[in-house]
Amino acid sequence: MQYLVTGGAGFIGANFVRHLVEHTDHHVVVLDKLTYAGNRESLADLDPARVELVVGDICDAELVNQLTAAADVVVHYAAESHNDNSLRDPSAFVNTNLIGTYTLIEAARTHGKRFHHVSTDEVYGDLELDDPNRFNEATAYNPSSPYSATKAGSDMLVRAWVRSFGLQATISNCSNNFGPYQHVEKFIPRQITNVIDGVRPRLYGTGQNVRDWIHANDHSAAVQTIIEKGRIGETYMIGADGEKNNTDVVGLILEYMDQPRDAFDLVTDRPGHDLRYAIDATKLRSELGWEPQYSNFEAGLKATIEWYRANEAWWRPAKEATEAKYRAAGH
Ligand code: NAD
Ligand code: DAU
């Protein structure tokens, strides 16, 4: 089969393309604009007979139509993905996350193609630290940031296209991913590469915010399971029971990099900072039989630290510009 993977040169998309190459015989066409977050090096070692990179915009209807017509399955990862950037300038988020998704689902409906929409747990807002509930497929949407609001809007577009036009689509809402090929703007790679550079990690606010961590490989396997076995029109939560607060995550990074666990600084909080995310993935586990394979967070974090140590040539070109943006925001 031919898979069209949008955003396949980004963090999670590149890990998904690698998953397809390793675990299936499918041919993969990646459509990626190569924004600051896309990196062709993340795919450079893959067999060109299996993976082709088309540099282009998901808002380009002609290109999207042509690539969708040739595909059997469209898997949609492309997005503006970073909350801090969405607070500085939301415009690219509205264009890519809303207009881009609209452009893709119009093409998928025109050509009658199977579509999978990759989304986030952030569409549900946040939870109190002591709330016994976790997000599930019935939780009401309540996004906080321009990023999560545009992702929520894109989910709603897909749902409406399923109901009104019979689009053959599924949706997944996943928690925070970590692993190789993640841009140095994100929390875990930022702190690892800061420690490599002899800079103290910087935690927003009190450092007590909680994220529900999942390894990118487990996310990839879950998406492929949903594409193969999921029911059309359904939403599936993806999570691996990996709740940790930011102080504990930074403490582990520091410990594994031979620094004192408290060698970090608290800095200005992110405006509107979501307090806690927590996912209940019972539906995915019980209905489709998916189970995480990388749920030892400590082992995954150690491997991720080793990956950043071994792949400085991959991340170094983006580091200074990223830190300059953070300095301007007081982060
Ligand atoms: P990323 O920022 O690392 O990668 C995004 C990719 O999309 C980049 O390669 C970029 O070049 C490409 N892109 C951006 N705008 C484009 C456009 N207009 N046309 C074509 N390509 C474009 O993001 P990520 O962290 O890999 O996230 C991928 C998807 O997974 C997003 O939809 C995100 O909302 C979702 N998601 C992310 C996480 C997470 O923890 N990172 C968790 C749940 C869901
Ligand atoms: O929950 C899924 C979401 O996870 C995805 O939809 C987003 O695309 C992805 O970026 C991620 O969003 P977060 O805002 O949770 O991730 P980020 O890596 O930006 O931050 C994780 C936590 O760490 C958050 O509480 C903010 C905090 N943080 C972040 C940075 C960059 C710090 O304390 N210091 C930092 O330097």
Coordinates of N, CA and C in Angstrom, one line a residue, residues 32-175:
D32 N 6.0 17.3 3.5 CA 6.4 18.1 4.6 C 7.0 19.5 4.1
K33 N 6.6 20.5 4.7 CA 7.0 21.9 4.3 C 8.5 22.2 4.7
L34 N 9.0 21.4 5.6 CA 10.3 21.6 6.2 C 10.4 23.0 6.8
T35 N 9.5 23.3 7.7 CA 9.5 24.5 8.5 C 10.7 24.4 9.5
Y36 N 10.9 25.3 10.4 CA 12.0 25.2 11.3 C 12.0 23.9 12.1
A37 N 10.8 23.2 12.2 CA 10.6 22.0 13.0 C 10.9 20.7 12.1
G38 N 10.9 20.9 10.8 CA 11.1 19.7 9.9 C 12.6 19.6 9.6
N39 N 13.1 18.3 9.5 CA 14.5 18.1 9.2 C 14.7 16.9 8.3
R40 N 15.1 17.1 7.1 CA 15.3 16.0 6.2 C 16.3 15.0 6.7
E41 N 17.2 15.4 7.6 CA 18.2 14.5 8.1 C 17.5 13.4 8.9
S42 N 16.3 13.6 9.4 CA 15.6 12.6 10.2 C 15.2 11.4 9.3
L43 N 15.2 11.6 8.0 CA 14.8 10.5 7.1 C 15.9 10.1 6.2
A44 N 17.1 10.8 6.3 CA 18.1 10.7 5.3 C 18.7 9.3 5.1
D45 N 18.7 8.5 6.2 CA 19.3 7.1 6.1 C 18.3 6.1 5.6
L46 N 17.1 6.5 5.3 CA 16.1 5.5 4.9 C 16.2 5.2 3.4
D47 N 15.8 3.9 3.0 CA 15.9 3.5 1.6 C 15.0 4.4 0.7
P48 N 15.5 5.1 -0.3 CA 14.7 5.9 -1.1 C 13.6 5.1 -1.9
A49 N 13.9 3.8 -2.1 CA 12.9 3.0 -2.7 C 11.6 2.8 -1.9
R50 N 11.8 3.0 -0.5 CA 10.6 2.9 0.4 C 10.0 4.2 0.8
V51 N 10.9 5.3 0.9 CA 10.4 6.5 1.4 C 10.8 7.7 0.5
E52 N 9.8 8.5 0.1 CA 10.1 9.6 -0.8 C 9.6 10.9 0.0
L53 N 10.5 11.9 0.0 CA 10.1 13.2 0.6 C 9.7 14.2 -0.4
V54 N 8.4 14.7 -0.3 CA 8.0 15.8 -1.2 C 7.9 17.0 -0.3
V55 N 8.7 18.1 -0.7 CA 8.7 19.3 0.1 C 7.6 20.2 -0.4
G56 N 6.6 20.4 0.5 CA 5.4 21.2 0.1 C 4.5 21.5 1.3
D57 N 3.5 22.3 1.0 CA 2.6 22.8 2.1 C 1.3 22.0 2.1
I58 N 0.8 21.6 3.2 CA -0.5 20.9 3.3 C -1.7 21.9 2.9
C59 N -1.4 23.2 2.9 CA -2.4 24.1 2.5 C -2.5 24.3 0.9
D60 N -1.6 23.6 0.2 CA -1.5 23.7 -1.3 C -2.5 22.6 -1.8
A61 N -3.7 23.1 -2.2 CA -4.7 22.1 -2.5 C -4.4 21.3 -3.8
E62 N -3.7 21.9 -4.7 CA -3.4 21.1 -6.0 C -2.4 20.0 -5.6
L63 N -1.4 20.3 -4.9 CA -0.4 19.3 -4.5 C -1.0 18.2 -3.6
V64 N -1.8 18.7 -2.7 CA -2.4 17.7 -1.8 C -3.4 16.8 -2.5
N65 N -4.1 17.3 -3.5 CA -5.0 16.5 -4.3 C -4.2 15.4 -5.1
Q66 N -3.1 15.9 -5.7 CA -2.4 15.0 -6.5 C -1.8 13.8 -5.7
L67 N -1.2 14.2 -4.5 CA -0.6 13.1 -3.6 C -1.7 12.2 -3.0
T68 N -2.8 12.8 -2.7 CA -3.9 12.0 -2.0 C -4.4 11.0 -3.1
A69 N -4.6 11.5 -4.3 CA -5.1 10.6 -5.4 C -4.3 9.3 -5.5
A70 N -3.0 9.5 -5.3 CA -2.0 8.4 -5.5 C -1.9 7.5 -4.3
A71 N -2.4 7.9 -3.1 CA -2.2 7.2 -1.9 C -3.4 6.2 -1.6
D72 N -3.1 5.2 -0.7 CA -4.2 4.4 -0.2 C -4.7 4.9 1.2
V73 N -3.7 5.4 1.9 CA -4.0 5.9 3.3 C -3.3 7.2 3.5
V74 N -4.0 8.2 4.1 CA -3.3 9.4 4.5 C -3.2 9.5 6.0
V75 N -2.0 9.7 6.5 CA -1.8 9.8 8.0 C -1.3 11.3 8.2
H76 N -2.1 12.0 9.0 CA -1.9 13.5 9.1 C -1.2 13.9 10.4
Y77 N 0.1 14.1 10.3 CA 0.9 14.6 11.5 C 1.2 16.0 11.4
A78 N 1.3 16.6 10.2 CA 1.8 18.0 10.0 C 1.0 19.0 10.8
A79 N 1.8 19.8 11.6 CA 1.1 20.8 12.4 C 2.2 21.8 12.8
E80 N 1.8 23.0 13.3 CA 2.6 23.8 14.2 C 2.3 23.2 15.5
S81 N 3.3 22.8 16.3 CA 3.1 21.9 17.4 C 3.5 22.5 18.8
H82 N 4.1 23.7 18.8 CA 4.7 24.2 20.1 C 3.9 25.3 20.7
N83 N 3.4 25.0 22.0 CA 2.6 26.0 22.7 C 3.2 27.4 22.8
D84 N 4.5 27.4 23.2 CA 5.2 28.7 23.4 C 5.2 29.5 22.1
N85 N 5.4 28.9 21.0 CA 5.4 29.6 19.7 C 4.0 30.1 19.4
S86 N 3.0 29.4 19.8 CA 1.6 29.8 19.5 C 1.2 31.0 20.3
L87 N 1.9 31.2 21.5 CA 1.6 32.4 22.3 C 2.3 33.6 21.7
R88 N 3.4 33.4 21.0 CA 4.2 34.5 20.4 C 3.4 35.0 19.1
D89 N 3.0 34.0 18.3 CA 2.4 34.3 17.0 C 1.5 33.2 16.5
P90 N 0.2 33.3 16.7 CA -0.7 32.2 16.4 C -1.0 32.0 14.9
S91 N -0.5 32.9 14.0 CA -1.0 32.9 12.7 C -0.7 31.6 11.9
A92 N 0.5 31.1 12.1 CA 0.9 29.8 11.3 C 0.1 28.7 11.9
F93 N -0.4 28.7 13.2 CA -1.1 27.7 13.8 C -2.5 27.6 13.1
V94 N -3.1 28.8 12.9 CA -4.4 28.8 12.3 C -4.3 28.3 10.9
N95 N -3.3 28.7 10.1 CA -3.2 28.3 8.7 C -2.9 26.8 8.6
T96 N -1.9 26.3 9.3 CA -1.5 24.9 9.1 C -2.5 24.0 9.7
N97 N -2.8 24.3 11.0 CA -3.6 23.3 11.7 C -5.1 23.3 11.3
L98 N -5.6 24.4 10.9 CA -7.0 24.5 10.5 C -7.1 24.4 8.9
I99 N -6.5 25.3 8.2 CA -6.7 25.3 6.8 C -6.0 24.1 6.2
G100 N -4.9 23.7 6.7 CA -4.1 22.5 6.2 C -5.0 21.3 6.4
T101 N -5.6 21.1 7.6 CA -6.4 19.9 7.8 C -7.6 19.9 6.9
Y102 N -8.2 21.1 6.7 CA -9.4 21.2 5.8 C -9.0 20.8 4.4
T103 N -7.8 21.3 4.0 CA -7.4 21.0 2.6 C -7.2 19.4 2.4
L104 N -6.6 18.8 3.5 CA -6.4 17.4 3.4 C -7.7 16.5 3.4
I105 N -8.6 16.9 4.3 CA -9.9 16.1 4.3 C -10.7 16.3 3.1
E106 N -10.7 17.5 2.5 CA -11.4 17.7 1.2 C -10.8 16.8 0.2
A107 N -9.5 16.7 0.1 CA -8.9 15.8 -0.9 C -9.2 14.3 -0.6
A108 N -9.2 13.9 0.7 CA -9.5 12.5 1.1 C -10.9 12.2 0.8
R109 N -11.8 13.1 0.9 CA -13.2 12.8 0.6 C -13.4 12.8 -0.9
T110 N -12.8 13.7 -1.6 CA -12.9 13.7 -3.1 C -12.4 12.3 -3.7
H111 N -11.3 11.8 -3.1 CA -10.8 10.6 -3.7 C -11.2 9.3 -2.9
G112 N -12.0 9.5 -1.9 CA -12.5 8.3 -1.1 C -11.4 7.6 -0.4
K113 N -10.4 8.3 0.2 CA -9.3 7.7 0.8 C -9.4 7.6 2.4
R114 N -8.8 6.5 2.9 CA -8.7 6.3 4.4 C -7.9 7.4 5.0
F115 N -8.4 8.0 6.0 CA -7.7 9.2 6.6 C -7.5 9.0 8.1
H116 N -6.3 9.2 8.6 CA -6.1 9.2 10.1 C -5.6 10.5 10.6
H117 N -6.3 11.1 11.5 CA -5.9 12.4 12.0 C -5.2 12.3 13.4
V118 N -4.0 12.8 13.5 CA -3.2 12.7 14.7 C -3.4 13.9 15.5
S119 N -4.0 13.8 16.7 CA -4.2 14.9 17.6 C -3.6 14.7 19.0
T120 N -4.0 15.6 19.9 CA -3.4 15.7 21.2 C -4.4 15.7 22.3
D121 N -3.9 15.3 23.5 CA -4.7 15.4 24.7 C -5.0 16.8 25.1
E122 N -4.2 17.8 24.6 CA -4.4 19.2 25.0 C -5.7 19.7 24.6
V123 N -6.5 19.1 23.7 CA -7.8 19.6 23.3 C -8.7 19.6 24.5
Y124 N -8.4 18.7 25.5 CA -9.3 18.6 26.7 C -9.0 19.6 27.8
G125 N -8.1 20.5 27.6 CA -7.7 21.4 28.7 C -6.8 20.7 29.7
D126 N -7.0 21.0 31.0 CA -6.1 20.4 32.0 C -6.9 19.9 33.2
L127 N -6.2 19.2 34.1 CA -6.8 18.6 35.3 C -6.1 19.2 36.5
E128 N -6.8 19.2 37.7 CA -6.2 19.5 38.9 C -5.2 18.3 39.3
L129 N -4.2 18.6 40.1 CA -3.2 17.6 40.5 C -3.9 16.4 41.2
D130 N -5.0 16.7 42.0 CA -5.6 15.6 42.8 C -6.9 15.1 42.1
D131 N -7.1 15.5 40.9 CA -8.4 15.0 40.2 C -8.2 13.5 40.0
P132 N -9.2 12.6 40.5 CA -9.1 11.2 40.2 C -9.4 10.8 38.8
N133 N -10.0 11.8 38.0 CA -10.4 11.5 36.7 C -9.2 11.7 35.7
R134 N -9.3 10.9 34.6 CA -8.3 11.2 33.5 C -9.1 11.5 32.2
F135 N -8.4 12.0 31.2 CA -9.1 12.3 29.9 C -9.5 10.9 29.3
N136 N -10.8 10.9 28.8 CA -11.1 9.8 27.9 C -11.9 10.3 26.7
E137 N -12.4 9.4 25.8 CA -13.0 9.8 24.6 C -14.2 10.7 24.8
A138 N -14.8 10.6 26.0 CA -16.1 11.4 26.2 C -15.8 12.7 26.9
T139 N -14.6 13.0 27.2 CA -14.3 14.3 28.0 C -14.6 15.5 27.0
A140 N -15.2 16.5 27.6 CA -15.5 17.7 26.9 C -14.3 18.5 26.4
Y141 N -14.3 19.0 25.2 CA -13.2 19.8 24.7 C -13.1 21.1 25.5
N142 N -11.9 21.6 25.8 CA -11.7 22.8 26.6 C -10.3 23.3 26.4
P143 N -9.9 23.6 25.2 CA -8.5 23.9 24.9 C -8.1 25.3 25.5
S144 N -6.8 25.4 25.9 CA -6.3 26.6 26.6 C -5.5 27.5 25.7
S145 N -4.7 27.0 24.9 CA -3.7 27.8 24.1 C -4.1 27.9 22.7
P146 N -3.6 28.9 21.9 CA -3.8 28.9 20.5 C -3.5 27.6 19.8
Y147 N -2.4 27.0 20.2 CA -2.0 25.7 19.6 C -3.2 24.7 19.9
S148 N -3.6 24.5 21.1 CA -4.6 23.4 21.4 C -5.9 23.8 20.8
A149 N -6.2 25.1 20.8 CA -7.5 25.5 20.2 C -7.6 25.2 18.7
T150 N -6.4 25.3 18.0 CA -6.4 25.0 16.5 C -6.5 23.5 16.3
K151 N -5.8 22.7 17.3 CA -5.9 21.3 17.2 C -7.4 20.8 17.4
A152 N -8.0 21.4 18.4 CA -9.4 21.1 18.7 C -10.3 21.4 17.5
G153 N -10.0 22.5 16.9 CA -10.8 22.9 15.7 C -10.6 21.8 14.6
S154 N -9.3 21.4 14.4 CA -9.1 20.4 13.4 C -9.7 19.1 13.6
D155 N -9.8 18.7 14.9 CA -10.5 17.4 15.3 C -12.0 17.6 14.9
M156 N -12.6 18.8 15.2 CA -14.0 19.0 14.9 C -14.3 18.9 13.4
L157 N -13.3 19.5 12.6 CA -13.5 19.4 11.1 C -13.6 18.0 10.7
V158 N -12.6 17.1 11.2 CA -12.6 15.7 10.8 C -13.9 15.0 11.2
R159 N -14.4 15.3 12.4 CA -15.6 14.7 12.9 C -16.8 15.1 12.0
A160 N -16.8 16.4 11.6 CA -17.9 16.8 10.8 C -17.9 16.2 9.4
W161 N -16.6 16.0 8.9 CA -16.5 15.4 7.5 C -16.9 13.9 7.5
V162 N -16.7 13.3 8.7 CA -17.1 11.9 8.8 C -18.7 11.9 8.8
R163 N -19.3 12.7 9.6 CA -20.7 12.6 9.7 C -21.4 13.1 8.5
S164 N -21.0 14.3 7.9 CA -21.7 14.9 6.8 C -21.4 14.3 5.5
F165 N -20.1 13.9 5.3 CA -19.7 13.4 4.0 C -19.2 12.0 3.9
G166 N -19.3 11.3 5.1 CA -18.9 9.9 5.1 C -17.4 9.7 5.0
L167 N -16.6 10.7 5.4 CA -15.1 10.5 5.3 C -14.7 9.3 6.1
Q168 N -13.8 8.5 5.5 CA -13.3 7.2 6.2 C -12.2 7.6 7.1
A169 N -12.6 8.2 8.2 CA -11.5 8.7 9.1 C -11.6 8.2 10.5
T170 N -10.4 8.1 11.2 CA -10.3 7.9 12.6 C -9.4 9.1 13.2
I171 N -9.5 9.3 14.5 CA -8.8 10.3 15.2 C -8.1 9.7 16.4
S172 N -6.9 10.2 16.7 CA -6.3 9.8 18.0 C -5.8 11.0 18.7
N173 N -5.9 11.0 20.0 CA -5.5 12.1 20.9 C -4.5 11.5 21.9
C174 N -3.2 11.9 21.7 CA -2.1 11.3 22.4 C -1.5 12.3 23.4
S175 N -0.9 11.7 24.4 CA -0.2 12.6 25.4 C 1.2 12.9 25.0

